[in-house]
């Protein structure tokens, strides 16, 4: 069978790697893919890059090549309606419709949805008036969180620790229009404290199937300092998600979401990622939804998945996820992102990358911002690689990942030294 996978990041390399292991899969076409999925072809893993990204071109390709299933990695094509278009053309695709993807593409939609369906989340209000937003901030005080309503590629959330930062964020989004349409409305919400976890499930419209738990590291620097990024490393499982928290997440967040979307006439299908805040007293609040897998969470999660991913996705598309049990490697998988110089502001590209060792049973390298240029591997984005180590302990997995990174070189490479520190503690 032929599979089409849309996207080009580390998440997509990991999904392609896993899909290609299915005995039913002949080829995984990754559109447009990266240097890692390009080289996988040469090692006969059945992965091929496809240099297209227009939605209609993808439909045409899927029809022509009789693609069995299309899987969508990033949020942008989902928010643009790729699932609606594929379905209208009678093609099998896994992901939410454009309207259902509003759970991620509009913070106001997702907050109103959570409130309406009793899903625990931070208190908030939405504003399009600069004056009213400033007044609300003065009334509430700091710390406070300002979020652009629309998709802003990770730049849409400001956790303001004082009033000046909060007012500046409102001006940046509403008055100065720095985020364009995405910032034309802002959600201003209560600041929450606690430990975050990524809770990702597959949804088939009615049933939800939880993937292994994970935890991301959003800040650039060790000790969770520095600016927010797309994610500098992740590990799975996340011990903060105890069996009790796991049950609560399903009962209080995931199932009410699946039922609420169905009740609202927007049945949800696809990956659903709930960003959870686990408060010190053991309660959970949903910080946000993403309508896709996390990046870099996908890399350690796929490294641990033993079940046939295609089989699971087929059940998800057919509405029979209730019949599936997932099998996981019991080891911890820990992925460290290696980023480019000047990431996240203005990442430098075109640096030659050397020293990536072939994958082993406990060391895997997934590419993100890489491309092949004249047969040489060079950087092409902010997050360049994600190196995953596997071991029976978190510390062991850390050692494996950092040992592999030590052999890799490109000018200006930067990475956190402390991925997994909360689990080690
Ligand atoms: P989001 O895109 O909504 O996940 O926000 C990005 C990051 O901002 C989250 O991973 C949190 O670290 C932080 N954040 C978002 N909302 C809040 C909140 N209400 N309180 C504290 N931190 C938050
Ligand atoms: N790593 C966070 C995300 O994918 O949204």
CSV table of C-alpha atoms and ligand atoms in Angstrom, one decimal:
chain,number,residue,atom,x,y,z
A,1,UNK,CA,0.0,0.0,0.0
A,2,UNK,CA,1.1,3.6,-0.7
A,3,UNK,CA,0.8,6.2,2.0
A,4,UNK,CA,0.9,10.0,1.6
A,5,UNK,CA,2.3,11.9,4.6
A,6,UNK,CA,2.0,15.7,4.5
A,7,UNK,CA,4.7,17.8,6.2
A,8,UNK,CA,8.4,18.3,6.5
A,9,UNK,CA,9.5,18.3,10.1
A,10,UNK,CA,10.9,16.0,12.7
A,11,UNK,CA,7.4,14.8,13.5
A,12,UNK,CA,6.9,13.7,9.9
A,13,UNK,CA,10.3,11.9,9.7
A,14,UNK,CA,9.3,9.9,12.8
A,15,UNK,CA,5.8,9.1,11.4
A,16,UNK,CA,7.3,8.1,8.1
A,17,UNK,CA,9.9,5.9,9.8
A,18,UNK,CA,7.2,4.2,11.8
A,19,UNK,CA,4.8,3.8,8.9
A,20,UNK,CA,7.5,2.4,6.7
A,21,UNK,CA,7.9,-0.4,9.2
A,22,UNK,CA,4.4,-1.7,8.6
A,23,UNK,CA,4.6,-4.9,6.5
A,24,UNK,CA,1.5,-3.6,4.5
A,25,UNK,CA,3.3,-0.4,3.4
A,26,UNK,CA,5.1,-0.4,0.1
A,27,UNK,CA,6.0,3.4,0.0
A,28,UNK,CA,5.5,6.4,2.2
A,29,UNK,CA,5.5,9.6,0.1
A,30,UNK,CA,6.4,12.5,2.3
A,31,UNK,CA,5.3,15.9,0.9
A,32,UNK,CA,7.6,17.7,0.8
A,33,UNK,CA,9.8,15.9,3.4
A,34,UNK,CA,13.3,16.8,4.5
A,35,UNK,CA,16.9,15.6,4.3
A,36,UNK,CA,16.1,12.7,6.6
A,37,UNK,CA,13.2,11.4,4.6
A,38,UNK,CA,15.2,11.9,1.4
A,39,UNK,CA,18.1,9.8,2.6
A,40,UNK,CA,15.8,7.1,3.9
A,41,UNK,CA,14.9,6.4,0.3
A,42,UNK,CA,18.5,5.5,-0.4
A,43,UNK,CA,18.6,3.0,2.4
A,44,UNK,CA,15.6,1.3,0.8
A,45,UNK,CA,13.2,2.0,3.7
A,46,UNK,CA,10.4,2.8,1.3
A,47,UNK,CA,10.3,6.5,2.0
A,48,UNK,CA,10.2,9.0,-0.9
A,49,UNK,CA,10.1,12.8,-0.8
A,50,UNK,CA,7.5,14.4,-3.0
A,51,UNK,CA,8.2,18.0,-3.8
A,52,UNK,CA,4.6,19.3,-3.7
A,53,UNK,CA,2.5,21.0,-1.1
A,54,UNK,CA,-0.5,22.6,-2.8
A,55,UNK,CA,-3.8,20.9,-1.6
A,56,UNK,CA,-5.1,20.3,-5.1
A,57,UNK,CA,-1.8,18.9,-6.3
A,58,UNK,CA,-1.9,16.5,-3.3
A,59,UNK,CA,-5.4,15.4,-4.2
A,60,UNK,CA,-4.4,14.8,-7.8
A,61,UNK,CA,-1.3,12.8,-6.7
A,62,UNK,CA,-3.4,10.7,-4.2
A,63,UNK,CA,-5.9,9.8,-7.0
A,64,UNK,CA,-3.3,9.1,-9.6
A,65,UNK,CA,-1.1,6.9,-7.3
A,66,UNK,CA,-4.1,5.2,-5.6
A,67,UNK,CA,-2.9,6.3,-2.2
A,68,UNK,CA,-4.4,4.1,0.5
A,69,UNK,CA,-4.3,6.7,3.2
A,70,UNK,CA,-3.1,10.3,3.7
A,71,UNK,CA,-1.9,11.4,7.1
A,72,UNK,CA,-1.4,15.1,7.9
A,73,UNK,CA,1.4,16.2,10.1
A,74,UNK,CA,1.2,20.0,10.7
A,75,UNK,CA,-1.8,22.2,11.5
A,76,UNK,CA,-1.6,24.6,8.5
A,77,UNK,CA,-3.1,22.3,5.9
A,78,UNK,CA,-5.7,21.1,8.4
A,79,UNK,CA,-6.8,24.7,9.1
A,80,UNK,CA,-6.8,25.2,5.3
A,81,UNK,CA,-9.3,22.4,4.8
A,82,UNK,CA,-7.2,19.5,3.4
A,83,UNK,CA,-9.4,16.9,5.1
A,84,UNK,CA,-12.6,18.4,3.6
A,85,UNK,CA,-11.0,18.5,0.1
A,86,UNK,CA,-9.7,14.9,0.3
A,87,UNK,CA,-13.1,13.6,1.5
A,88,UNK,CA,-15.0,15.5,-1.1
A,89,UNK,CA,-12.8,13.6,-3.6
A,90,UNK,CA,-13.5,10.3,-2.0
A,91,UNK,CA,-10.0,9.9,-0.6
A,92,UNK,CA,-9.1,8.4,2.7
A,93,UNK,CA,-7.4,10.9,5.0
A,94,UNK,CA,-6.7,11.0,8.8
A,95,UNK,CA,-7.2,14.4,10.4
A,96,UNK,CA,-9.9,16.9,11.5
A,97,UNK,CA,-12.1,18.9,9.1
A,98,UNK,CA,-11.4,22.6,8.8
A,99,UNK,CA,-14.2,23.5,11.2
A,100,UNK,CA,-13.1,20.8,13.7
A,101,UNK,CA,-9.5,22.1,13.4
A,102,UNK,CA,-10.6,25.3,15.0
A,103,UNK,CA,-9.9,23.7,18.3
A,104,UNK,CA,-6.3,24.7,17.4
A,105,UNK,CA,-6.7,27.4,14.8
A,106,UNK,CA,-8.9,29.7,17.0
A,107,UNK,CA,-8.0,30.1,20.7
A,108,UNK,CA,-11.4,31.9,21.1
A,109,UNK,CA,-13.2,28.9,19.6
A,110,UNK,CA,-11.4,26.4,21.8
A,111,UNK,CA,-11.8,28.4,25.0
A,112,UNK,CA,-15.6,28.9,24.3
A,113,UNK,CA,-15.9,25.2,23.5
A,114,UNK,CA,-14.2,24.2,26.8
A,115,UNK,CA,-16.3,26.6,28.8
A,116,UNK,CA,-19.5,25.4,27.1
A,117,UNK,CA,-18.7,21.7,27.7
A,118,UNK,CA,-17.3,22.1,31.3
A,119,UNK,CA,-13.7,21.2,30.4
A,120,UNK,CA,-11.3,22.6,33.0
A,121,UNK,CA,-9.3,25.5,31.6
A,122,UNK,CA,-7.9,28.8,32.7
A,123,UNK,CA,-10.5,31.7,33.1
A,124,UNK,CA,-10.4,34.1,30.1
A,125,UNK,CA,-12.0,36.7,28.0
A,126,UNK,CA,-11.6,37.6,24.3
A,127,UNK,CA,-11.0,41.1,23.0
A,128,UNK,CA,-10.7,42.9,19.7
A,129,UNK,CA,-10.6,46.3,21.3
A,130,UNK,CA,-7.2,47.5,22.5
A,131,UNK,CA,-8.7,49.8,25.1
A,132,UNK,CA,-10.9,47.1,26.6
A,133,UNK,CA,-8.0,44.6,26.6
A,134,UNK,CA,-5.8,47.1,28.5
A,135,UNK,CA,-8.5,47.8,31.0
A,136,UNK,CA,-9.1,44.0,31.6
A,137,UNK,CA,-5.3,43.6,32.3
A,138,UNK,CA,-5.3,46.4,34.8
A,139,UNK,CA,-8.3,44.9,36.5
A,140,UNK,CA,-6.8,41.4,36.7
A,141,UNK,CA,-3.1,42.2,37.4
A,142,UNK,CA,0.0,40.2,36.5
A,143,UNK,CA,1.2,37.5,35.8
A,144,UNK,CA,-1.3,37.1,33.0
A,145,UNK,CA,-1.3,35.3,29.7
A,146,UNK,CA,-2.0,37.0,26.3
A,147,UNK,CA,-2.8,34.7,23.3
A,148,UNK,CA,-3.4,35.6,19.7
A,149,UNK,CA,-6.6,34.0,18.5
A,150,UNK,CA,-5.2,32.6,15.3
A,151,UNK,CA,-2.3,30.4,14.2
A,152,UNK,CA,1.0,32.3,14.8
A,153,UNK,CA,3.7,29.6,14.4
A,154,UNK,CA,4.5,29.5,18.1
A,155,UNK,CA,4.8,33.3,18.4
A,156,UNK,CA,1.2,33.9,19.6
A,157,UNK,CA,1.5,33.3,23.3
A,158,UNK,CA,3.0,35.8,25.8
A,159,UNK,CA,3.2,34.8,29.4
A,160,UNK,CA,3.5,38.2,30.9
A,161,UNK,CA,5.1,38.3,34.3
A,162,UNK,CA,4.3,42.0,34.8
A,163,UNK,CA,1.8,44.6,33.6
A,164,UNK,CA,4.2,46.3,31.2
A,165,UNK,CA,4.8,43.0,29.4
A,166,UNK,CA,1.1,42.3,29.2
A,167,UNK,CA,0.2,45.8,27.8
A,168,UNK,CA,3.1,45.5,25.3
A,169,UNK,CA,1.7,42.1,24.1
A,170,UNK,CA,-1.7,43.6,23.6
A,171,UNK,CA,-0.2,46.5,21.6
A,172,UNK,CA,1.9,44.2,19.6
A,173,UNK,CA,-1.1,42.0,18.6
A,174,UNK,CA,-4.1,44.4,18.5
A,175,UNK,CA,-2.7,47.8,17.9
A,176,UNK,CA,0.5,47.2,15.8
A,177,UNK,CA,-0.9,44.1,14.0
A,178,UNK,CA,2.4,42.3,14.2
A,179,UNK,CA,0.8,38.9,13.9
A,180,UNK,CA,-1.6,40.0,11.1
A,181,UNK,CA,-5.0,38.5,11.1
A,182,UNK,CA,-4.0,35.9,13.8
A,183,UNK,CA,-3.7,38.7,16.3
A,184,UNK,CA,-6.8,40.6,15.4
A,185,UNK,CA,-8.4,39.1,18.5
A,186,UNK,CA,-6.7,38.1,21.7
A,187,UNK,CA,-7.6,35.8,24.4
A,188,UNK,CA,-6.4,37.0,27.8
A,189,UNK,CA,-6.3,34.3,30.4
A,190,UNK,CA,-5.5,33.5,34.0
A,191,UNK,CA,-1.8,32.5,34.7
A,192,UNK,CA,-1.6,28.9,35.9
A,193,UNK,CA,1.2,27.2,37.7
A,194,UNK,CA,2.2,23.5,37.8
A,195,UNK,CA,3.9,21.0,35.6
A,196,UNK,CA,2.9,20.6,31.9
A,197,UNK,CA,2.3,17.3,30.0
A,198,UNK,CA,1.4,16.5,26.5
A,199,UNK,CA,-1.6,14.2,26.3
A,200,UNK,CA,-2.1,13.0,22.7
A,201,UNK,CA,-4.9,10.7,21.5
A,202,UNK,CA,-6.3,9.4,18.3
A,203,UNK,CA,-10.0,10.2,17.7
A,204,UNK,CA,-12.3,8.5,15.2
A,205,UNK,CA,-15.4,10.7,15.8
A,206,UNK,CA,-16.6,8.7,18.8
A,207,UNK,CA,-13.8,6.9,20.4
A,208,UNK,CA,-10.4,8.1,21.7
A,209,UNK,CA,-7.3,6.0,22.0
A,210,UNK,CA,-4.5,7.5,24.1
A,211,UNK,CA,-0.9,7.4,22.9
A,212,UNK,CA,1.9,7.1,25.4
A,213,UNK,CA,2.3,10.2,27.6
A,214,UNK,CA,5.1,12.7,27.0
A,215,UNK,CA,6.6,16.0,28.2
A,216,UNK,CA,8.0,18.8,26.1
A,217,UNK,CA,10.5,21.5,26.9
A,218,UNK,CA,9.3,24.7,25.4
A,219,UNK,CA,12.0,27.1,26.5
A,220,UNK,CA,15.2,27.6,24.6
A,221,UNK,CA,17.7,27.3,27.5
A,222,UNK,CA,18.5,24.9,30.4
A,223,UNK,CA,16.3,25.2,33.5
A,224,UNK,CA,13.4,26.4,31.3
A,225,UNK,CA,14.9,29.8,30.8
A,226,UNK,CA,15.0,32.0,27.6
A,227,UNK,CA,12.3,32.4,24.9
A,228,UNK,CA,9.5,30.0,24.0
A,229,UNK,CA,10.3,27.7,21.1
A,230,UNK,CA,8.5,25.0,19.2
A,231,UNK,CA,10.0,22.6,21.7
A,232,UNK,CA,13.6,21.7,22.5
A,233,UNK,CA,13.2,18.1,23.6
A,234,UNK,CA,10.7,15.6,24.8
A,235,UNK,CA,10.5,12.3,26.5
A,236,UNK,CA,8.0,9.5,27.0
A,237,UNK,CA,6.5,8.3,29.2
A,238,UNK,CA,6.0,11.4,31.5
A,239,UNK,CA,5.9,10.2,35.1
A,240,UNK,CA,3.9,13.3,36.1
A,241,UNK,CA,1.0,11.7,34.3
A,242,UNK,CA,0.3,9.1,37.0
A,243,UNK,CA,-2.4,6.5,36.4
A,244,UNK,CA,-4.8,8.8,38.3
A,245,UNK,CA,-4.0,11.9,36.2
A,246,UNK,CA,-4.3,9.7,33.1
A,247,UNK,CA,-7.8,8.7,34.0
A,248,UNK,CA,-8.7,12.3,34.9
A,249,UNK,CA,-7.4,13.5,31.6
A,250,UNK,CA,-9.5,11.1,29.7
A,251,UNK,CA,-12.6,11.7,31.8
A,252,UNK,CA,-12.4,15.4,32.3
A,253,UNK,CA,-10.8,16.6,29.1
A,254,UNK,CA,-10.6,14.1,26.2
A,255,UNK,CA,-14.0,12.4,26.3
A,256,UNK,CA,-16.0,15.6,27.0
A,257,UNK,CA,-14.2,17.1,23.9
A,258,UNK,CA,-15.0,14.1,21.7
A,259,UNK,CA,-18.6,14.1,22.8
A,260,UNK,CA,-18.9,17.9,22.7
A,261,UNK,CA,-17.6,18.1,19.2
A,262,UNK,CA,-20.1,15.5,18.1
A,263,UNK,CA,-22.9,17.3,19.9
A,264,UNK,CA,-21.9,20.6,18.3
A,265,UNK,CA,-22.2,18.9,14.8
A,266,UNK,CA,-18.4,18.9,14.2
A,267,UNK,CA,-17.4,15.3,14.9
A,268,UNK,CA,-13.6,15.2,15.6
A,269,UNK,CA,-11.4,12.8,13.7
A,270,UNK,CA,-7.6,12.9,13.8
A,271,UNK,CA,-4.8,13.3,16.3
A,272,UNK,CA,-5.9,15.4,19.3
A,273,UNK,CA,-3.2,16.9,21.5
A,274,UNK,CA,-4.3,18.4,24.8
A,275,UNK,CA,-1.6,20.5,26.5
A,276,UNK,CA,-2.3,19.9,30.2
A,277,UNK,CA,-1.3,21.8,33.3
A,278,UNK,CA,-1.1,19.6,36.3
A,279,UNK,CA,-1.5,21.8,39.3
A,280,UNK,CA,0.4,21.1,42.6
A,281,UNK,CA,-2.8,19.8,44.2
A,282,UNK,CA,-3.2,17.2,41.5
A,283,UNK,CA,-5.9,18.9,39.4
A,284,UNK,CA,-5.7,19.2,35.6
A,285,UNK,CA,-6.5,22.2,33.4
A,286,UNK,CA,-6.4,22.1,29.6
A,287,UNK,CA,-4.0,24.9,28.4
A,288,UNK,CA,-4.7,24.3,24.7
A,289,UNK,CA,-5.6,21.9,22.0
A,290,UNK,CA,-3.6,21.0,18.9
A,291,UNK,CA,-5.3,19.1,16.2
A,292,UNK,CA,-2.1,17.2,15.3
A,293,UNK,CA,0.8,15.3,16.9
A,294,UNK,CA,3.3,17.3,18.9
A,295,UNK,CA,6.8,18.1,17.6
A,296,UNK,CA,9.1,16.9,19.2
A,297,UNK,CA,6.8,14.7,21.2
A,298,UNK,CA,6.1,12.5,18.2
A,299,UNK,CA,9.8,11.4,18.0
A,300,UNK,CA,10.1,9.7,21.4
A,301,UNK,CA,6.4,8.4,21.1
A,302,UNK,CA,7.0,6.8,17.7
A,303,UNK,CA,10.3,5.4,19.0
A,304,UNK,CA,8.3,3.5,21.7
A,305,UNK,CA,5.3,2.4,19.6
A,306,UNK,CA,5.5,-1.3,18.8
A,307,UNK,CA,2.1,-1.7,17.2
A,308,UNK,CA,1.6,-1.3,13.4
A,309,UNK,CA,0.9,2.4,13.0
A,310,UNK,CA,-0.9,1.9,9.7
A,311,UNK,CA,-3.2,-0.7,11.2
A,312,UNK,CA,-4.1,1.8,14.0
A,313,UNK,CA,-4.7,4.7,11.6
A,314,UNK,CA,-6.9,2.5,9.5
A,315,UNK,CA,-9.0,1.7,12.5
A,316,UNK,CA,-9.2,5.4,13.3
A,317,UNK,CA,-10.4,6.2,9.8
A,318,UNK,CA,-12.9,3.4,9.9
A,319,UNK,CA,-14.3,4.4,13.3
A,320,UNK,CA,-13.2,1.3,15.1
A,321,UNK,CA,-10.6,2.6,17.5
A,322,UNK,CA,-12.5,0.9,20.4
A,323,UNK,CA,-11.2,-2.4,19.1
A,324,UNK,CA,-7.5,-1.4,19.3
A,325,UNK,CA,-4.9,-1.9,22.0
A,326,UNK,CA,-1.5,-0.3,21.6
A,327,UNK,CA,1.7,-2.0,22.5
A,328,UNK,CA,4.6,0.1,23.8
A,329,UNK,CA,8.3,-0.4,24.4
A,330,UNK,CA,8.6,-0.2,28.2
A,331,UNK,CA,11.8,1.8,27.9
A,332,UNK,CA,11.9,5.6,28.2
A,333,UNK,CA,12.6,7.4,25.0
A,334,UNK,CA,14.1,10.8,25.2
A,335,UNK,CA,14.6,13.2,22.3
A,336,UNK,CA,16.9,16.2,22.3
A,337,UNK,CA,16.4,18.9,19.6
A,338,UNK,CA,19.5,20.2,18.0
A,339,UNK,CA,18.7,23.7,16.7
A,340,UNK,CA,20.4,26.2,14.4
A,341,UNK,CA,22.3,29.3,15.4
A,342,UNK,CA,20.0,32.1,16.3
A,343,UNK,CA,17.0,29.9,16.7
A,344,UNK,CA,14.2,30.8,17.4
A,345,UNK,CA,14.4,34.4,16.2
A,346,UNK,CA,16.3,34.2,12.9
A,347,UNK,CA,17.8,30.7,12.5
A,348,UNK,CA,20.8,30.5,10.2
A,349,UNK,CA,20.5,27.9,7.4
A,350,UNK,CA,22.9,26.2,4.9
A,351,UNK,CA,25.3,24.9,7.6
A,352,UNK,CA,26.9,21.5,6.6
A,353,UNK,CA,25.9,18.7,9.0
A,354,UNK,CA,28.3,15.8,9.7
A,355,UNK,CA,28.6,13.0,12.2
A,356,UNK,CA,25.1,11.5,12.2
A,357,UNK,CA,25.5,7.9,13.1
A,358,UNK,CA,23.3,5.2,11.6
A,359,UNK,CA,20.3,4.4,13.8
A,360,UNK,CA,20.7,1.6,16.3
A,361,UNK,CA,18.4,-0.2,18.7
A,362,UNK,CA,18.8,2.6,21.3
A,363,UNK,CA,19.9,5.7,19.3
A,364,UNK,CA,17.7,7.2,16.5
A,365,UNK,CA,18.2,10.5,14.7
A,366,UNK,CA,15.1,12.2,13.2
A,367,UNK,CA,15.7,15.1,10.8
A,368,UNK,CA,13.6,18.3,10.9
A,369,UNK,CA,15.2,21.4,9.2
A,370,UNK,CA,17.6,19.6,6.9
A,371,UNK,CA,17.9,19.2,3.2
A,372,UNK,CA,20.1,17.4,0.7
A,373,UNK,CA,22.1,19.8,-1.5
A,374,UNK,CA,24.3,18.3,-4.1
A,375,UNK,CA,24.3,15.1,-2.1
A,376,UNK,CA,25.4,16.9,1.1
A,377,UNK,CA,23.3,17.4,4.1
A,378,UNK,CA,22.8,21.0,5.2
A,379,UNK,CA,20.5,22.8,7.7
A,380,UNK,CA,17.4,24.4,6.3
A,381,UNK,CA,15.4,25.4,9.4
A,382,UNK,CA,15.4,26.4,13.1
A,383,UNK,CA,15.1,22.9,14.6
A,384,UNK,CA,17.5,20.8,12.7
A,385,UNK,CA,17.5,17.4,14.3
A,386,UNK,CA,16.0,15.4,17.1
A,387,UNK,CA,18.2,12.7,18.5
A,388,UNK,CA,16.4,10.0,20.5
A,389,UNK,CA,18.0,7.7,23.1
A,390,UNK,CA,16.2,4.7,24.6
A,391,UNK,CA,16.9,3.0,27.9
A,392,UNK,CA,15.3,1.4,30.9
A,393,UNK,CA,15.9,4.6,32.9
A,394,UNK,CA,15.4,8.3,32.0
A,395,UNK,CA,19.0,8.9,32.9
A,396,UNK,CA,20.1,6.1,30.6
A,397,UNK,CA,18.0,7.5,27.7
A,398,UNK,CA,19.6,10.9,28.3
A,399,UNK,CA,23.0,9.4,28.1
A,400,UNK,CA,22.2,7.6,24.9
A,401,UNK,CA,20.8,10.7,23.2
A,402,UNK,CA,23.7,13.0,24.3
A,403,UNK,CA,26.3,10.4,23.4
A,404,UNK,CA,24.9,10.4,19.8
A,405,UNK,CA,24.7,14.2,19.7
A,406,UNK,CA,28.4,14.5,20.7
A,407,UNK,CA,29.4,13.0,17.4
A,408,UNK,CA,27.2,15.4,15.3
A,409,UNK,CA,28.6,18.7,14.1
A,410,UNK,CA,27.3,21.8,12.3
A,411,UNK,CA,28.4,25.4,12.9
A,412,UNK,CA,26.3,27.2,15.4
A,413,UNK,CA,24.5,24.1,16.7
A,414,UNK,CA,22.7,24.6,20.0
A,415,UNK,CA,20.8,22.2,22.3
A,416,UNK,CA,19.7,21.9,25.9
A,417,UNK,CA,21.8,19.8,28.2
A,418,UNK,CA,19.0,19.0,30.6
A,419,UNK,CA,16.2,17.4,28.6
A,420,UNK,CA,14.3,15.1,31.0
A,421,UNK,CA,15.4,16.9,34.2
A,422,UNK,CA,12.0,16.8,35.8
A,423,UNK,CA,11.7,13.0,35.4
A,424,UNK,CA,15.2,12.5,36.7
A,425,UNK,CA,14.3,14.5,39.8
B,1,LIG,P1,0.0,27.3,24.2
B,1,LIG,O1,0.4,27.6,22.8
B,1,LIG,O2,-1.4,27.8,24.5
B,1,LIG,O3,0.3,25.9,24.7
B,1,LIG,O4,1.0,28.2,25.1
B,1,LIG,C1,2.4,28.0,25.0
B,1,LIG,C2,3.0,27.9,26.3
B,1,LIG,O5,2.7,29.0,27.1
B,1,LIG,C3,2.5,26.7,27.1
B,1,LIG,O6,3.1,25.5,26.8
B,1,LIG,C4,2.7,27.2,28.5
B,1,LIG,O7,4.1,26.9,28.9
B,1,LIG,C5,2.5,28.6,28.5
B,1,LIG,N1,1.1,28.9,28.9
B,1,LIG,C6,0.0,29.0,28.1
B,1,LIG,N2,-1.1,29.3,28.8
B,1,LIG,C7,-0.7,29.4,30.1
B,1,LIG,C8,-1.4,29.8,31.3
B,1,LIG,N3,-2.7,30.0,31.3
B,1,LIG,N4,-0.7,29.9,32.4
B,1,LIG,C9,0.7,29.7,32.4
B,1,LIG,N5,1.4,29.4,31.3
B,1,LIG,C10,0.7,29.2,30.1
B,2,LIG,N1,5.9,20.6,21.0
B,2,LIG,C1,4.7,21.4,21.1
B,2,LIG,C2,3.8,21.3,20.0
B,2,LIG,O1,4.0,20.5,19.1
B,2,LIG,O2,2.8,22.1,19.9
